[in-house]
mmCIF file of C-alpha atoms in Angstrom:
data_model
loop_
_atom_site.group_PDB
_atom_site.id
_atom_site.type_symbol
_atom_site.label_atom_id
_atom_site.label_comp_id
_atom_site.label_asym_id
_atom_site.label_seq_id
_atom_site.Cartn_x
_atom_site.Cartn_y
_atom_site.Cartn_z
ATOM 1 C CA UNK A 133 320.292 94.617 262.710
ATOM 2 C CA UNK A 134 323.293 94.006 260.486
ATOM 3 C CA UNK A 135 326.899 93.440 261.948
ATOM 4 C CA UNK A 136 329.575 96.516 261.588
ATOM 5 C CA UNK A 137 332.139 93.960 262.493
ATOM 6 C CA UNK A 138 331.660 90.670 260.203
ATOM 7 C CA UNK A 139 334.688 89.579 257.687
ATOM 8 C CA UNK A 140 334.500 85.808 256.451
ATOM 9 C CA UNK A 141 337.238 86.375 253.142
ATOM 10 C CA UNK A 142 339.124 89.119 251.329
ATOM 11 C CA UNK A 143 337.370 88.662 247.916
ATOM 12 C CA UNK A 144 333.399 90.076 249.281
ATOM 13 C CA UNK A 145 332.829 93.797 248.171
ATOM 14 C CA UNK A 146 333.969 96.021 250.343
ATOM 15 C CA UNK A 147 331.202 97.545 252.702
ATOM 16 C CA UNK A 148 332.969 99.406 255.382
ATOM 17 C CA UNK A 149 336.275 100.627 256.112
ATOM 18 C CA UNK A 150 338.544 102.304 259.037
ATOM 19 C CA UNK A 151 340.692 105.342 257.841
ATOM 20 C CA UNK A 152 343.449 106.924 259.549
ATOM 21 C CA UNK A 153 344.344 110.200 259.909
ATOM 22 C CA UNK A 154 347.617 111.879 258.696
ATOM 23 C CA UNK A 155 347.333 114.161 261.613
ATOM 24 C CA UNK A 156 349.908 114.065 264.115
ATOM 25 C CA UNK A 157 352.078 111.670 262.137
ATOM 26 C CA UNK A 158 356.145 111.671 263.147
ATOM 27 C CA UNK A 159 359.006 110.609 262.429
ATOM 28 C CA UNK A 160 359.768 108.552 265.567
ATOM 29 C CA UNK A 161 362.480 108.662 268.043
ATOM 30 C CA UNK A 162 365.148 105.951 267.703
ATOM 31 C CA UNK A 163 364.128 103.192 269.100
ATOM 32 C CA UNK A 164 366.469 99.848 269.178
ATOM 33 C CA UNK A 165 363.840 97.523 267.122
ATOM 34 C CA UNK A 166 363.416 99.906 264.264
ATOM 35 C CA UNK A 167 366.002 102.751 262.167
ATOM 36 C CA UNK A 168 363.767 104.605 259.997
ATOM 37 C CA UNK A 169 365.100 105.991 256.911
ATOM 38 C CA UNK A 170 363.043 109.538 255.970
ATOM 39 C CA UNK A 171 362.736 109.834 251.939
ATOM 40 C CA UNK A 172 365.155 112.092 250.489
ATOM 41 C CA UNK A 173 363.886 115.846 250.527
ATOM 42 C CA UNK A 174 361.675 115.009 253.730
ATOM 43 C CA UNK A 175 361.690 114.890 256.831
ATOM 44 C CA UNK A 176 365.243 115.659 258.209
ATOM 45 C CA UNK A 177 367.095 112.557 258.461
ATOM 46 C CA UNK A 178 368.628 111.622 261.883
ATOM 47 C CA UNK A 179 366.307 113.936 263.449
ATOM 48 C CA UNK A 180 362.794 112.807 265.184
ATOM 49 C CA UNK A 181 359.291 114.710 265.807
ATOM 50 C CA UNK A 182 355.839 115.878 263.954
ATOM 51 C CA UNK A 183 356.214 115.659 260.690
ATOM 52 C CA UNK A 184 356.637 119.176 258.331
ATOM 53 C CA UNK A 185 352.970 120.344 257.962
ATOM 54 C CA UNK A 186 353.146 120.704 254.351
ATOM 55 C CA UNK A 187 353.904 116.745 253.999
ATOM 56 C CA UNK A 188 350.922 116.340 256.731
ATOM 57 C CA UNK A 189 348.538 119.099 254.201
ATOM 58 C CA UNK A 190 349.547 116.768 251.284
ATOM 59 C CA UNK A 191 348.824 113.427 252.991
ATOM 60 C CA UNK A 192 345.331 114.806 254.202
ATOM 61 C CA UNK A 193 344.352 116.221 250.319
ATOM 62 C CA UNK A 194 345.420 112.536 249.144
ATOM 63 C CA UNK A 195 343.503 110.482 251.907
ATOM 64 C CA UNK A 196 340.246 112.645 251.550
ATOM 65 C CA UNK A 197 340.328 111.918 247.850
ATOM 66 C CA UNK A 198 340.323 108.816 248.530
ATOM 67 C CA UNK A 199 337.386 108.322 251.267
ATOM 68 C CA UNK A 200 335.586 110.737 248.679
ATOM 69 C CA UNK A 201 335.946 108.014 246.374
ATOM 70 C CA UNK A 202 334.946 105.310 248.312
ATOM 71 C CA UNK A 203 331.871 106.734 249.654
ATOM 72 C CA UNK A 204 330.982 107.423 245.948
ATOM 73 C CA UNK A 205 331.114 103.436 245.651
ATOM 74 C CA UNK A 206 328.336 103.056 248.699
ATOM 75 C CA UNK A 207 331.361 102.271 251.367
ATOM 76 C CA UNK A 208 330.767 103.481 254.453
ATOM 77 C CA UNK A 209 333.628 105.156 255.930
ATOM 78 C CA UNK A 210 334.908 105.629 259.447
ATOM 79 C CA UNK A 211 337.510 108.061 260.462
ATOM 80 C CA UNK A 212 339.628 107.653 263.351
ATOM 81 C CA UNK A 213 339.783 110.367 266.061
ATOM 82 C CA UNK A 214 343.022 110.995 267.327
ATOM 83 C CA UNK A 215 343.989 110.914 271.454
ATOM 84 C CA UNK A 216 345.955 113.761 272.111
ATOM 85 C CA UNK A 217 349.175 111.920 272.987
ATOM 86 C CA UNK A 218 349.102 111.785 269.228
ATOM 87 C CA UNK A 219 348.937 115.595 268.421
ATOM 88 C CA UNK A 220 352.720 116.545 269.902
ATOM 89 C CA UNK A 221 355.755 114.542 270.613
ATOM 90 C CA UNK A 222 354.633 113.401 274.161
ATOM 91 C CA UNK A 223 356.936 110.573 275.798
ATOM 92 C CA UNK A 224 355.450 107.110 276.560
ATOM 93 C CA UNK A 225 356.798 104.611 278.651
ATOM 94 C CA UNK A 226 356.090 101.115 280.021
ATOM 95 C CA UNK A 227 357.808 100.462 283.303
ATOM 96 C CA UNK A 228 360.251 98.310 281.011
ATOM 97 C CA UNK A 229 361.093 100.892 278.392
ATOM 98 C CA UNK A 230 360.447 105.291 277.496
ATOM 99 C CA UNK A 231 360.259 106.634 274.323
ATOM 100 C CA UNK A 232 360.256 109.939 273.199
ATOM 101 C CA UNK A 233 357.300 110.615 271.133
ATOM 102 C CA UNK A 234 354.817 108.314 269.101
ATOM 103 C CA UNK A 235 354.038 107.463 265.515
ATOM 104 C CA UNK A 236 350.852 108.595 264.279
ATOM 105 C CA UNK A 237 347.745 107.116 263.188
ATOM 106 C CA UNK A 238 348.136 106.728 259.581
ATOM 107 C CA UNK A 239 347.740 102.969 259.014
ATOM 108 C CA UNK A 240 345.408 101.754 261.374
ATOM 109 C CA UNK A 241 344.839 98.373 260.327
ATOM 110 C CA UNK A 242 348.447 97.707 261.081
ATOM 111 C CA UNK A 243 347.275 96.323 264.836
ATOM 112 C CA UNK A 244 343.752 94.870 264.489
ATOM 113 C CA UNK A 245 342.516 91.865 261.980
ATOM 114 C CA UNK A 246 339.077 91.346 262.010
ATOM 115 C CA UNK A 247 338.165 87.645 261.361
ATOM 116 C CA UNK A 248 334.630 86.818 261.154
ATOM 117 C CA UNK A 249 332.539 88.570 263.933
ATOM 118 C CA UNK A 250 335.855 89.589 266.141
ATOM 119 C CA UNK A 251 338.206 92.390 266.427
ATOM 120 C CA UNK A 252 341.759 90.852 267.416
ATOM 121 C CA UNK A 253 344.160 93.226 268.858
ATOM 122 C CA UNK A 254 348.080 92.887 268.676
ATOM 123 C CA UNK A 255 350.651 94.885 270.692
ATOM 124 C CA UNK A 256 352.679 97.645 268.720
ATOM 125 C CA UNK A 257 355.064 96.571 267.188
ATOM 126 C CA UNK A 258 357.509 99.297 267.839
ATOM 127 C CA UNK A 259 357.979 101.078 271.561
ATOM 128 C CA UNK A 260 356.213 104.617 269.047
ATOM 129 C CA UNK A 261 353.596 102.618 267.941
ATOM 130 C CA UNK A 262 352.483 100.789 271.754
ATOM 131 C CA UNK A 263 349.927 102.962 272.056
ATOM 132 C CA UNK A 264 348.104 103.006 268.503
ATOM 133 C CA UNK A 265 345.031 101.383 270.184
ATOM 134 C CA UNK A 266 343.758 104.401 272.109
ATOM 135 C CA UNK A 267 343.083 106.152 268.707
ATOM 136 C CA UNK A 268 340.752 103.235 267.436
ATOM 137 C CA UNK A 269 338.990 102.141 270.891
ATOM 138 C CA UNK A 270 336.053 104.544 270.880
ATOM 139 C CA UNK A 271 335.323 103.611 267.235
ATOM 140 C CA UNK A 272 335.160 100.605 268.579
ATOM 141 C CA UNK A 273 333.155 100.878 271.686
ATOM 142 C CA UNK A 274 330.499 103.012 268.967
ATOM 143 C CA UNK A 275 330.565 99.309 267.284
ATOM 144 C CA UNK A 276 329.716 97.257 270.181
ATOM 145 C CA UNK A 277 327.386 99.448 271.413
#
């Protein structure tokens, strides 16, 4: 059976790929790591929560485009499915630290590296983006399996 996980360099045709999901995306609370700057005609700036549909309708067009593409190419492409703590601005805490609502799932491969046959899993980087993992853990449960 061949390995869904298995990465030895960056220069091998691509075979599979993890795509996120524009779904749910916001602009996050502050936070004291991180001041995010929304682009100019966007998302309010100094305000925090989901993300005007229209920009989420646009991002979804763009990113299906693109997995259309790949798949043309003979990539196999796997979609992350979003935990609902994603779909509304739902506080998440630690007993160290709250926030007020999380990130999204757009860029998933912004917490796991695959090197050769392993998955390697980092902490968010930002108190919005702690809880990233639970979007990508049944994918990867399928892939152990």
């Amino acid at each position: 059976m061949a390995k869904i996980v298995n990465s030895w360099n960056e220069w091998d045709p691509l075979k599979r790929v993890i795509v996120g999901r524009p779904d749910g995306s916001q602009i996050p609370a502050p936070e004291p790591a991180w001041d995010f700057d929304a682009p100019n005609g966007g998302f309010p700036l100094g305000s925090w929560g989901l993300m005007p549909q229209e920009m989420v309708d646009a991002a979804n067009e763009q990113v299906e485009g693109f997995v259309k593409m790949m798949e043309k190419r003979g990539i196999t492409v796997d979609r992350v499915e979003l935990h609902e703590v994603m779909l509304s601005p739902t506080p998440v805490s630690t007993p160290d630290w709250t926030q007020l609502n999380m990130r999204g799932i757009s860029c998933p491969r912004d917490m796991f590296i695959v090197m050769g046959n392993e998955i390697i899993e980092t902490a968010g980087c930002h108190r919005s983006r702690w809880y990233e993992y639970l979007n990508l853990r049944p994918l990867f449960q399928k892939y152990f399996k």
